[in-house]
Amino acid sequence: MVKKNIVLIGFMGTGKTSVGKILARELKRPLIDIDHRIEETEKRKIAAIFEKEGEAYFRAIEKKAVTEAAAREGIVITTGGGVVLDPDNMAALKKNGTVIALMATPETIVQRVKDSAHRPLLKGEDLPGRVNDLLEKRKAQYAQADLKMDTDGQTPHQVAVRILKELSR
Ligand code: S3P
């Protein structure tokens, strides 16, 4: 029997990577983290890729990594927040998988990402403004997920437990 992939999408700081690790462990499934895969292939950090090559280059290699991961089955896939910008990515991930969007309010996101230096799109002045703008531009895409999970005030473990419950229905 084909086992559908479990795919986590969502804005930066919604906990995709942490929740994905727990899901993969609990379900005994391989985990592919797209950003991690990109850094391995490119042998450099995401921030360095953005800085040296620009966002368009990053999106192209991100698409390649998504296409490869989405073609597998029975795995957990965690994505970067901008994966949803390309409709081909969403279509590929949905074809073989249950796509789950992790959601959080802008205020929660700002709290969670304010001390992280590795996110090129959030660098610079006015973090709340940037978060709001990007969220606004992407919310319709996140809404296309098969399942949406609020994460405000919850630990990654609590979110993972709720996802496992939903998946076993
Ligand atoms: C991005 C999110 C990041 C990473 C890159 C771009 C985005 O991943 O892919 O910095 O466009 O939202 P996380 O969502 O894991 O921070």
mmCIF file with all atom_site columns, C-alpha atoms and ligand atoms in Angstrom:
data_model
loop_
_atom_site.group_PDB
_atom_site.id
_atom_site.type_symbol
_atom_site.label_atom_id
_atom_site.label_alt_id
_atom_site.label_comp_id
_atom_site.label_asym_id
_atom_site.label_entity_id
_atom_site.label_seq_id
_atom_site.pdbx_PDB_ins_code
_atom_site.Cartn_x
_atom_site.Cartn_y
_atom_site.Cartn_z
_atom_site.occupancy
_atom_site.B_iso_or_equiv
_atom_site.pdbx_formal_charge
_atom_site.auth_seq_id
_atom_site.auth_comp_id
_atom_site.auth_asym_id
_atom_site.auth_atom_id
_atom_site.pdbx_PDB_model_num
ATOM   1   C CA . MET A 1 1   ? 0.000  0.000  0.000  1.00 0.00 ? 1   MET A CA 1
ATOM   2   C CA . VAL A 1 2   ? 1.259  3.463  -0.863 1.00 0.00 ? 2   VAL A CA 1
ATOM   3   C CA . LYS A 1 3   ? 1.819  5.494  2.265  1.00 0.00 ? 3   LYS A CA 1
ATOM   4   C CA . LYS A 1 4   ? 1.157  9.185  1.710  1.00 0.00 ? 4   LYS A CA 1
ATOM   5   C CA . ASN A 1 5   ? 3.850  11.602 2.732  1.00 0.00 ? 5   ASN A CA 1
ATOM   6   C CA . ILE A 1 6   ? 3.217  13.963 5.624  1.00 0.00 ? 6   ILE A CA 1
ATOM   7   C CA . VAL A 1 7   ? 4.192  17.475 4.592  1.00 0.00 ? 7   VAL A CA 1
ATOM   8   C CA . LEU A 1 8   ? 4.520  20.465 6.901  1.00 0.00 ? 8   LEU A CA 1
ATOM   9   C CA . ILE A 1 9   ? 4.175  23.943 5.424  1.00 0.00 ? 9   ILE A CA 1
ATOM   10  C CA . GLY A 1 10  ? 3.785  27.288 7.179  1.00 0.00 ? 10  GLY A CA 1
ATOM   11  C CA . PHE A 1 11  ? 5.384  30.622 7.865  1.00 0.00 ? 11  PHE A CA 1
ATOM   12  C CA . MET A 1 12  ? 8.852  30.959 9.387  1.00 0.00 ? 12  MET A CA 1
ATOM   13  C CA . GLY A 1 13  ? 8.681  30.341 13.124 1.00 0.00 ? 13  GLY A CA 1
ATOM   14  C CA . THR A 1 14  ? 5.583  28.150 13.111 1.00 0.00 ? 14  THR A CA 1
ATOM   15  C CA . GLY A 1 15  ? 7.639  25.150 14.261 1.00 0.00 ? 15  GLY A CA 1
ATOM   16  C CA . LYS A 1 16  ? 7.756  23.005 11.109 1.00 0.00 ? 16  LYS A CA 1
ATOM   17  C CA . THR A 1 17  ? 11.233 21.620 11.693 1.00 0.00 ? 17  THR A CA 1
ATOM   18  C CA . SER A 1 18  ? 10.717 20.807 15.391 1.00 0.00 ? 18  SER A CA 1
ATOM   19  C CA . VAL A 1 19  ? 7.269  19.266 14.853 1.00 0.00 ? 19  VAL A CA 1
ATOM   20  C CA . GLY A 1 20  ? 8.479  17.324 11.800 1.00 0.00 ? 20  GLY A CA 1
ATOM   21  C CA . LYS A 1 21  ? 11.298 15.715 13.789 1.00 0.00 ? 21  LYS A CA 1
ATOM   22  C CA . ILE A 1 22  ? 8.812  14.501 16.406 1.00 0.00 ? 22  ILE A CA 1
ATOM   23  C CA . LEU A 1 23  ? 6.381  13.175 13.773 1.00 0.00 ? 23  LEU A CA 1
ATOM   24  C CA . ALA A 1 24  ? 9.144  11.298 11.944 1.00 0.00 ? 24  ALA A CA 1
ATOM   25  C CA . ARG A 1 25  ? 10.358 9.754  15.196 1.00 0.00 ? 25  ARG A CA 1
ATOM   26  C CA . GLU A 1 26  ? 6.872  8.736  16.375 1.00 0.00 ? 26  GLU A CA 1
ATOM   27  C CA . LEU A 1 27  ? 5.856  7.324  12.997 1.00 0.00 ? 27  LEU A CA 1
ATOM   28  C CA . LYS A 1 28  ? 9.270  5.769  12.322 1.00 0.00 ? 28  LYS A CA 1
ATOM   29  C CA . ARG A 1 29  ? 9.436  7.451  8.942  1.00 0.00 ? 29  ARG A CA 1
ATOM   30  C CA . PRO A 1 30  ? 12.383 9.048  7.153  1.00 0.00 ? 30  PRO A CA 1
ATOM   31  C CA . LEU A 1 31  ? 12.471 12.842 7.389  1.00 0.00 ? 31  LEU A CA 1
ATOM   32  C CA . ILE A 1 32  ? 13.482 15.221 4.633  1.00 0.00 ? 32  ILE A CA 1
ATOM   33  C CA . ASP A 1 33  ? 13.922 18.833 5.653  1.00 0.00 ? 33  ASP A CA 1
ATOM   34  C CA . ILE A 1 34  ? 14.073 20.816 2.414  1.00 0.00 ? 34  ILE A CA 1
ATOM   35  C CA . ASP A 1 35  ? 16.250 23.659 3.763  1.00 0.00 ? 35  ASP A CA 1
ATOM   36  C CA . HIS A 1 36  ? 18.667 21.153 5.255  1.00 0.00 ? 36  HIS A CA 1
ATOM   37  C CA . ARG A 1 37  ? 18.799 19.252 1.969  1.00 0.00 ? 37  ARG A CA 1
ATOM   38  C CA . ILE A 1 38  ? 19.549 22.486 0.096  1.00 0.00 ? 38  ILE A CA 1
ATOM   39  C CA . GLU A 1 39  ? 22.377 23.367 2.497  1.00 0.00 ? 39  GLU A CA 1
ATOM   40  C CA . GLU A 1 40  ? 23.847 19.890 2.081  1.00 0.00 ? 40  GLU A CA 1
ATOM   41  C CA . THR A 1 41  ? 23.714 20.007 -1.704 1.00 0.00 ? 41  THR A CA 1
ATOM   42  C CA . GLU A 1 42  ? 25.027 23.565 -1.911 1.00 0.00 ? 42  GLU A CA 1
ATOM   43  C CA . LYS A 1 43  ? 27.544 23.043 0.909  1.00 0.00 ? 43  LYS A CA 1
ATOM   44  C CA . ARG A 1 44  ? 26.658 26.454 2.350  1.00 0.00 ? 44  ARG A CA 1
ATOM   45  C CA . LYS A 1 45  ? 24.022 28.090 4.521  1.00 0.00 ? 45  LYS A CA 1
ATOM   46  C CA . ILE A 1 46  ? 20.717 29.447 3.209  1.00 0.00 ? 46  ILE A CA 1
ATOM   47  C CA . ALA A 1 47  ? 21.762 32.975 4.252  1.00 0.00 ? 47  ALA A CA 1
ATOM   48  C CA . ALA A 1 48  ? 24.939 32.670 2.147  1.00 0.00 ? 48  ALA A CA 1
ATOM   49  C CA . ILE A 1 49  ? 22.945 31.439 -0.855 1.00 0.00 ? 49  ILE A CA 1
ATOM   50  C CA . PHE A 1 50  ? 20.546 34.406 -0.624 1.00 0.00 ? 50  PHE A CA 1
ATOM   51  C CA . GLU A 1 51  ? 23.420 36.828 -0.179 1.00 0.00 ? 51  GLU A CA 1
ATOM   52  C CA . LYS A 1 52  ? 25.617 35.547 -3.010 1.00 0.00 ? 52  LYS A CA 1
ATOM   53  C CA . GLU A 1 53  ? 23.052 34.359 -5.575 1.00 0.00 ? 53  GLU A CA 1
ATOM   54  C CA . GLY A 1 54  ? 19.791 36.073 -4.674 1.00 0.00 ? 54  GLY A CA 1
ATOM   55  C CA . GLU A 1 55  ? 16.311 34.770 -3.964 1.00 0.00 ? 55  GLU A CA 1
ATOM   56  C CA . ALA A 1 56  ? 15.493 33.577 -7.511 1.00 0.00 ? 56  ALA A CA 1
ATOM   57  C CA . TYR A 1 57  ? 18.437 31.161 -7.457 1.00 0.00 ? 57  TYR A CA 1
ATOM   58  C CA . PHE A 1 58  ? 17.385 29.890 -4.023 1.00 0.00 ? 58  PHE A CA 1
ATOM   59  C CA . ARG A 1 59  ? 13.805 29.320 -5.232 1.00 0.00 ? 59  ARG A CA 1
ATOM   60  C CA . ALA A 1 60  ? 15.079 27.309 -8.213 1.00 0.00 ? 60  ALA A CA 1
ATOM   61  C CA . ILE A 1 61  ? 17.135 24.924 -6.076 1.00 0.00 ? 61  ILE A CA 1
ATOM   62  C CA . GLU A 1 62  ? 14.326 24.779 -3.540 1.00 0.00 ? 62  GLU A CA 1
ATOM   63  C CA . LYS A 1 63  ? 11.978 23.641 -6.321 1.00 0.00 ? 63  LYS A CA 1
ATOM   64  C CA . LYS A 1 64  ? 14.400 20.912 -7.356 1.00 0.00 ? 64  LYS A CA 1
ATOM   65  C CA . ALA A 1 65  ? 14.667 19.664 -3.762 1.00 0.00 ? 65  ALA A CA 1
ATOM   66  C CA . VAL A 1 66  ? 10.863 19.723 -3.384 1.00 0.00 ? 66  VAL A CA 1
ATOM   67  C CA . THR A 1 67  ? 10.338 17.805 -6.634 1.00 0.00 ? 67  THR A CA 1
ATOM   68  C CA . GLU A 1 68  ? 12.748 15.088 -5.508 1.00 0.00 ? 68  GLU A CA 1
ATOM   69  C CA . ALA A 1 69  ? 11.314 14.770 -1.995 1.00 0.00 ? 69  ALA A CA 1
ATOM   70  C CA . ALA A 1 70  ? 7.693  14.831 -3.197 1.00 0.00 ? 70  ALA A CA 1
ATOM   71  C CA . ALA A 1 71  ? 8.373  11.908 -5.537 1.00 0.00 ? 71  ALA A CA 1
ATOM   72  C CA . ARG A 1 72  ? 9.104  9.635  -2.576 1.00 0.00 ? 72  ARG A CA 1
ATOM   73  C CA . GLU A 1 73  ? 6.488  7.954  -0.430 1.00 0.00 ? 73  GLU A CA 1
ATOM   74  C CA . GLY A 1 74  ? 5.946  7.235  3.242  1.00 0.00 ? 74  GLY A CA 1
ATOM   75  C CA . ILE A 1 75  ? 8.169  10.060 4.455  1.00 0.00 ? 75  ILE A CA 1
ATOM   76  C CA . VAL A 1 76  ? 7.819  13.253 6.479  1.00 0.00 ? 76  VAL A CA 1
ATOM   77  C CA . ILE A 1 77  ? 8.766  16.429 4.595  1.00 0.00 ? 77  ILE A CA 1
ATOM   78  C CA . THR A 1 78  ? 9.394  19.758 6.287  1.00 0.00 ? 78  THR A CA 1
ATOM   79  C CA . THR A 1 79  ? 9.624  22.822 4.085  1.00 0.00 ? 79  THR A CA 1
ATOM   80  C CA . GLY A 1 80  ? 10.823 26.426 4.186  1.00 0.00 ? 80  GLY A CA 1
ATOM   81  C CA . GLY A 1 81  ? 8.102  29.054 4.602  1.00 0.00 ? 81  GLY A CA 1
ATOM   82  C CA . GLY A 1 82  ? 8.327  30.219 0.986  1.00 0.00 ? 82  GLY A CA 1
ATOM   83  C CA . VAL A 1 83  ? 7.796  26.834 -0.653 1.00 0.00 ? 83  VAL A CA 1
ATOM   84  C CA . VAL A 1 84  ? 4.130  27.734 -1.181 1.00 0.00 ? 84  VAL A CA 1
ATOM   85  C CA . LEU A 1 85  ? 5.014  30.630 -3.509 1.00 0.00 ? 85  LEU A CA 1
ATOM   86  C CA . ASP A 1 86  ? 5.408  28.244 -6.445 1.00 0.00 ? 86  ASP A CA 1
ATOM   87  C CA . PRO A 1 87  ? 2.146  26.496 -7.351 1.00 0.00 ? 87  PRO A CA 1
ATOM   88  C CA . ASP A 1 88  ? 4.144  23.596 -8.864 1.00 0.00 ? 88  ASP A CA 1
ATOM   89  C CA . ASN A 1 89  ? 5.634  22.915 -5.423 1.00 0.00 ? 89  ASN A CA 1
ATOM   90  C CA . MET A 1 90  ? 2.202  22.752 -3.791 1.00 0.00 ? 90  MET A CA 1
ATOM   91  C CA . ALA A 1 91  ? 0.841  20.508 -6.540 1.00 0.00 ? 91  ALA A CA 1
ATOM   92  C CA . ALA A 1 92  ? 3.780  18.088 -6.247 1.00 0.00 ? 92  ALA A CA 1
ATOM   93  C CA . LEU A 1 93  ? 3.599  17.961 -2.446 1.00 0.00 ? 93  LEU A CA 1
ATOM   94  C CA . LYS A 1 94  ? -0.181 17.434 -2.453 1.00 0.00 ? 94  LYS A CA 1
ATOM   95  C CA . LYS A 1 95  ? -0.116 14.740 -5.111 1.00 0.00 ? 95  LYS A CA 1
ATOM   96  C CA . ASN A 1 96  ? 1.688  12.277 -2.890 1.00 0.00 ? 96  ASN A CA 1
ATOM   97  C CA . GLY A 1 97  ? 1.045  13.713 0.532  1.00 0.00 ? 97  GLY A CA 1
ATOM   98  C CA . THR A 1 98  ? -1.164 15.144 3.220  1.00 0.00 ? 98  THR A CA 1
ATOM   99  C CA . VAL A 1 99  ? -0.184 18.788 3.485  1.00 0.00 ? 99  VAL A CA 1
ATOM   100 C CA . ILE A 1 100 ? -0.476 20.303 6.951  1.00 0.00 ? 100 ILE A CA 1
ATOM   101 C CA . ALA A 1 101 ? -0.112 24.057 7.505  1.00 0.00 ? 101 ALA A CA 1
ATOM   102 C CA . LEU A 1 102 ? 1.224  25.158 10.875 1.00 0.00 ? 102 LEU A CA 1
ATOM   103 C CA . MET A 1 103 ? -0.319 28.524 11.732 1.00 0.00 ? 103 MET A CA 1
ATOM   104 C CA . ALA A 1 104 ? 0.524  31.259 14.254 1.00 0.00 ? 104 ALA A CA 1
ATOM   105 C CA . THR A 1 105 ? -0.449 34.878 14.815 1.00 0.00 ? 105 THR A CA 1
ATOM   106 C CA . PRO A 1 106 ? 1.992  37.565 13.639 1.00 0.00 ? 106 PRO A CA 1
ATOM   107 C CA . GLU A 1 107 ? 2.705  38.399 17.294 1.00 0.00 ? 107 GLU A CA 1
ATOM   108 C CA . THR A 1 108 ? 3.687  34.805 18.086 1.00 0.00 ? 108 THR A CA 1
ATOM   109 C CA . ILE A 1 109 ? 5.847  34.615 14.973 1.00 0.00 ? 109 ILE A CA 1
ATOM   110 C CA . VAL A 1 110 ? 7.695  37.816 15.885 1.00 0.00 ? 110 VAL A CA 1
ATOM   111 C CA . GLN A 1 111 ? 8.386  36.450 19.379 1.00 0.00 ? 111 GLN A CA 1
ATOM   112 C CA . ARG A 1 112 ? 9.690  33.169 17.989 1.00 0.00 ? 112 ARG A CA 1
ATOM   113 C CA . VAL A 1 113 ? 11.951 34.564 15.260 1.00 0.00 ? 113 VAL A CA 1
ATOM   114 C CA . LYS A 1 114 ? 13.201 37.788 16.847 1.00 0.00 ? 114 LYS A CA 1
ATOM   115 C CA . ASP A 1 115 ? 16.517 36.337 18.030 1.00 0.00 ? 115 ASP A CA 1
ATOM   116 C CA . SER A 1 116 ? 17.315 34.204 14.999 1.00 0.00 ? 116 SER A CA 1
ATOM   117 C CA . ALA A 1 117 ? 19.922 35.552 12.633 1.00 0.00 ? 117 ALA A CA 1
ATOM   118 C CA . HIS A 1 118 ? 19.694 32.894 9.919  1.00 0.00 ? 118 HIS A CA 1
ATOM   119 C CA . ARG A 1 119 ? 16.555 34.069 8.083  1.00 0.00 ? 119 ARG A CA 1
ATOM   120 C CA . PRO A 1 120 ? 17.533 36.440 5.244  1.00 0.00 ? 120 PRO A CA 1
ATOM   121 C CA . LEU A 1 121 ? 13.978 37.635 4.548  1.00 0.00 ? 121 LEU A CA 1
ATOM   122 C CA . LEU A 1 122 ? 13.566 38.889 8.118  1.00 0.00 ? 122 LEU A CA 1
ATOM   123 C CA . LYS A 1 123 ? 16.832 40.788 8.370  1.00 0.00 ? 123 LYS A CA 1
ATOM   124 C CA . GLY A 1 124 ? 16.779 44.532 8.978  1.00 0.00 ? 124 GLY A CA 1
ATOM   125 C CA . GLU A 1 125 ? 14.407 47.084 10.454 1.00 0.00 ? 125 GLU A CA 1
ATOM   126 C CA . ASP A 1 126 ? 10.752 46.661 11.406 1.00 0.00 ? 126 ASP A CA 1
ATOM   127 C CA . LEU A 1 127 ? 10.428 42.928 12.013 1.00 0.00 ? 127 LEU A CA 1
ATOM   128 C CA . PRO A 1 128 ? 6.666  43.084 12.777 1.00 0.00 ? 128 PRO A CA 1
ATOM   129 C CA . GLY A 1 129 ? 6.092  44.981 9.515  1.00 0.00 ? 129 GLY A CA 1
ATOM   130 C CA . ARG A 1 130 ? 8.032  42.425 7.485  1.00 0.00 ? 130 ARG A CA 1
ATOM   131 C CA . VAL A 1 131 ? 6.255  39.504 9.121  1.00 0.00 ? 131 VAL A CA 1
ATOM   132 C CA . ASN A 1 132 ? 2.853  41.099 8.494  1.00 0.00 ? 132 ASN A CA 1
ATOM   133 C CA . ASP A 1 133 ? 3.625  41.880 4.841  1.00 0.00 ? 133 ASP A CA 1
ATOM   134 C CA . LEU A 1 134 ? 4.923  38.403 4.043  1.00 0.00 ? 134 LEU A CA 1
ATOM   135 C CA . LEU A 1 135 ? 2.087  36.704 5.939  1.00 0.00 ? 135 LEU A CA 1
ATOM   136 C CA . GLU A 1 136 ? -0.460 38.771 4.058  1.00 0.00 ? 136 GLU A CA 1
ATOM   137 C CA . LYS A 1 137 ? 1.119  37.800 0.721  1.00 0.00 ? 137 LYS A CA 1
ATOM   138 C CA . ARG A 1 138 ? 1.186  34.110 1.588  1.00 0.00 ? 138 ARG A CA 1
ATOM   139 C CA . LYS A 1 139 ? -1.905 33.425 3.635  1.00 0.00 ? 139 LYS A CA 1
ATOM   140 C CA . ALA A 1 140 ? -3.996 32.288 0.652  1.00 0.00 ? 140 ALA A CA 1
ATOM   141 C CA . GLN A 1 141 ? -1.316 29.717 -0.172 1.00 0.00 ? 141 GLN A CA 1
ATOM   142 C CA . TYR A 1 142 ? -1.092 28.340 3.362  1.00 0.00 ? 142 TYR A CA 1
ATOM   143 C CA . ALA A 1 143 ? -4.878 28.055 3.332  1.00 0.00 ? 143 ALA A CA 1
ATOM   144 C CA . GLN A 1 144 ? -4.635 25.490 0.527  1.00 0.00 ? 144 GLN A CA 1
ATOM   145 C CA . ALA A 1 145 ? -3.320 22.859 2.957  1.00 0.00 ? 145 ALA A CA 1
ATOM   146 C CA . ASP A 1 146 ? -5.362 19.730 3.638  1.00 0.00 ? 146 ASP A CA 1
ATOM   147 C CA . LEU A 1 147 ? -5.224 20.466 7.340  1.00 0.00 ? 147 LEU A CA 1
ATOM   148 C CA . LYS A 1 148 ? -4.492 23.625 9.362  1.00 0.00 ? 148 LYS A CA 1
ATOM   149 C CA . MET A 1 149 ? -3.078 23.560 12.891 1.00 0.00 ? 149 MET A CA 1
ATOM   150 C CA . ASP A 1 150 ? -2.820 26.526 15.226 1.00 0.00 ? 150 ASP A CA 1
ATOM   151 C CA . THR A 1 151 ? 0.404  26.521 17.196 1.00 0.00 ? 151 THR A CA 1
ATOM   152 C CA . ASP A 1 152 ? 0.007  29.572 19.441 1.00 0.00 ? 152 ASP A CA 1
ATOM   153 C CA . GLY A 1 153 ? 0.864  28.823 23.061 1.00 0.00 ? 153 GLY A CA 1
ATOM   154 C CA . GLN A 1 154 ? 1.763  25.215 22.314 1.00 0.00 ? 154 GLN A CA 1
ATOM   155 C CA . THR A 1 155 ? 4.988  23.261 22.374 1.00 0.00 ? 155 THR A CA 1
ATOM   156 C CA . PRO A 1 156 ? 6.111  21.366 19.252 1.00 0.00 ? 156 PRO A CA 1
ATOM   157 C CA . HIS A 1 157 ? 5.293  18.173 21.124 1.00 0.00 ? 157 HIS A CA 1
ATOM   158 C CA . GLN A 1 158 ? 1.701  19.273 21.772 1.00 0.00 ? 158 GLN A CA 1
ATOM   159 C CA . VAL A 1 159 ? 1.275  20.214 18.120 1.00 0.00 ? 159 VAL A CA 1
ATOM   160 C CA . ALA A 1 160 ? 2.703  16.861 16.986 1.00 0.00 ? 160 ALA A CA 1
ATOM   161 C CA . VAL A 1 161 ? 0.316  14.956 19.267 1.00 0.00 ? 161 VAL A CA 1
ATOM   162 C CA . ARG A 1 162 ? -2.651 16.836 17.760 1.00 0.00 ? 162 ARG A CA 1
ATOM   163 C CA . ILE A 1 163 ? -1.469 16.110 14.240 1.00 0.00 ? 163 ILE A CA 1
ATOM   164 C CA . LEU A 1 164 ? -1.052 12.398 15.012 1.00 0.00 ? 164 LEU A CA 1
ATOM   165 C CA . LYS A 1 165 ? -4.606 12.344 16.389 1.00 0.00 ? 165 LYS A CA 1
ATOM   166 C CA . GLU A 1 166 ? -5.984 13.974 13.243 1.00 0.00 ? 166 GLU A CA 1
ATOM   167 C CA . LEU A 1 167 ? -4.060 11.610 10.983 1.00 0.00 ? 167 LEU A CA 1
ATOM   168 C CA . SER A 1 168 ? -5.382 8.535  12.776 1.00 0.00 ? 168 SER A CA 1
ATOM   169 C CA . ARG A 1 169 ? -9.048 9.553  12.374 1.00 0.00 ? 169 ARG A CA 1
HETATM 170 C C1 . S3P B 2 .   ? 11.968 31.254 3.862  1.00 0.00 ? 1   S3P B C1 1
HETATM 171 C C2 . S3P B 2 .   ? 11.926 30.454 4.988  1.00 0.00 ? 1   S3P B C2 1
HETATM 172 C C3 . S3P B 2 .   ? 13.102 29.762 5.505  1.00 0.00 ? 1   S3P B C3 1
HETATM 173 C C4 . S3P B 2 .   ? 14.109 29.488 4.373  1.00 0.00 ? 1   S3P B C4 1
HETATM 174 C C5 . S3P B 2 .   ? 14.433 30.755 3.650  1.00 0.00 ? 1   S3P B C5 1
HETATM 175 C C6 . S3P B 2 .   ? 13.191 31.418 3.030  1.00 0.00 ? 1   S3P B C6 1
HETATM 176 C C7 . S3P B 2 .   ? 10.726 31.954 3.430  1.00 0.00 ? 1   S3P B C7 1
HETATM 177 O O1 . S3P B 2 .   ? 12.722 28.535 6.132  1.00 0.00 ? 1   S3P B O1 1
HETATM 178 O O2 . S3P B 2 .   ? 13.590 28.539 3.471  1.00 0.00 ? 1   S3P B O2 1
HETATM 179 O O3 . S3P B 2 .   ? 15.053 31.624 4.565  1.00 0.00 ? 1   S3P B O3 1
HETATM 180 O O4 . S3P B 2 .   ? 10.671 32.441 2.287  1.00 0.00 ? 1   S3P B O4 1
HETATM 181 O O5 . S3P B 2 .   ? 9.758  31.997 4.239  1.00 0.00 ? 1   S3P B O5 1
HETATM 182 P P1 . S3P B 2 .   ? 11.927 28.446 7.560  1.00 0.00 ? 1   S3P B P1 1
HETATM 183 O O6 . S3P B 2 .   ? 10.459 28.632 7.255  1.00 0.00 ? 1   S3P B O6 1
HETATM 184 O O7 . S3P B 2 .   ? 12.228 27.078 8.032  1.00 0.00 ? 1   S3P B O7 1
HETATM 185 O O8 . S3P B 2 .   ? 12.491 29.515 8.434  1.00 0.00 ? 1   S3P B O8 1
#
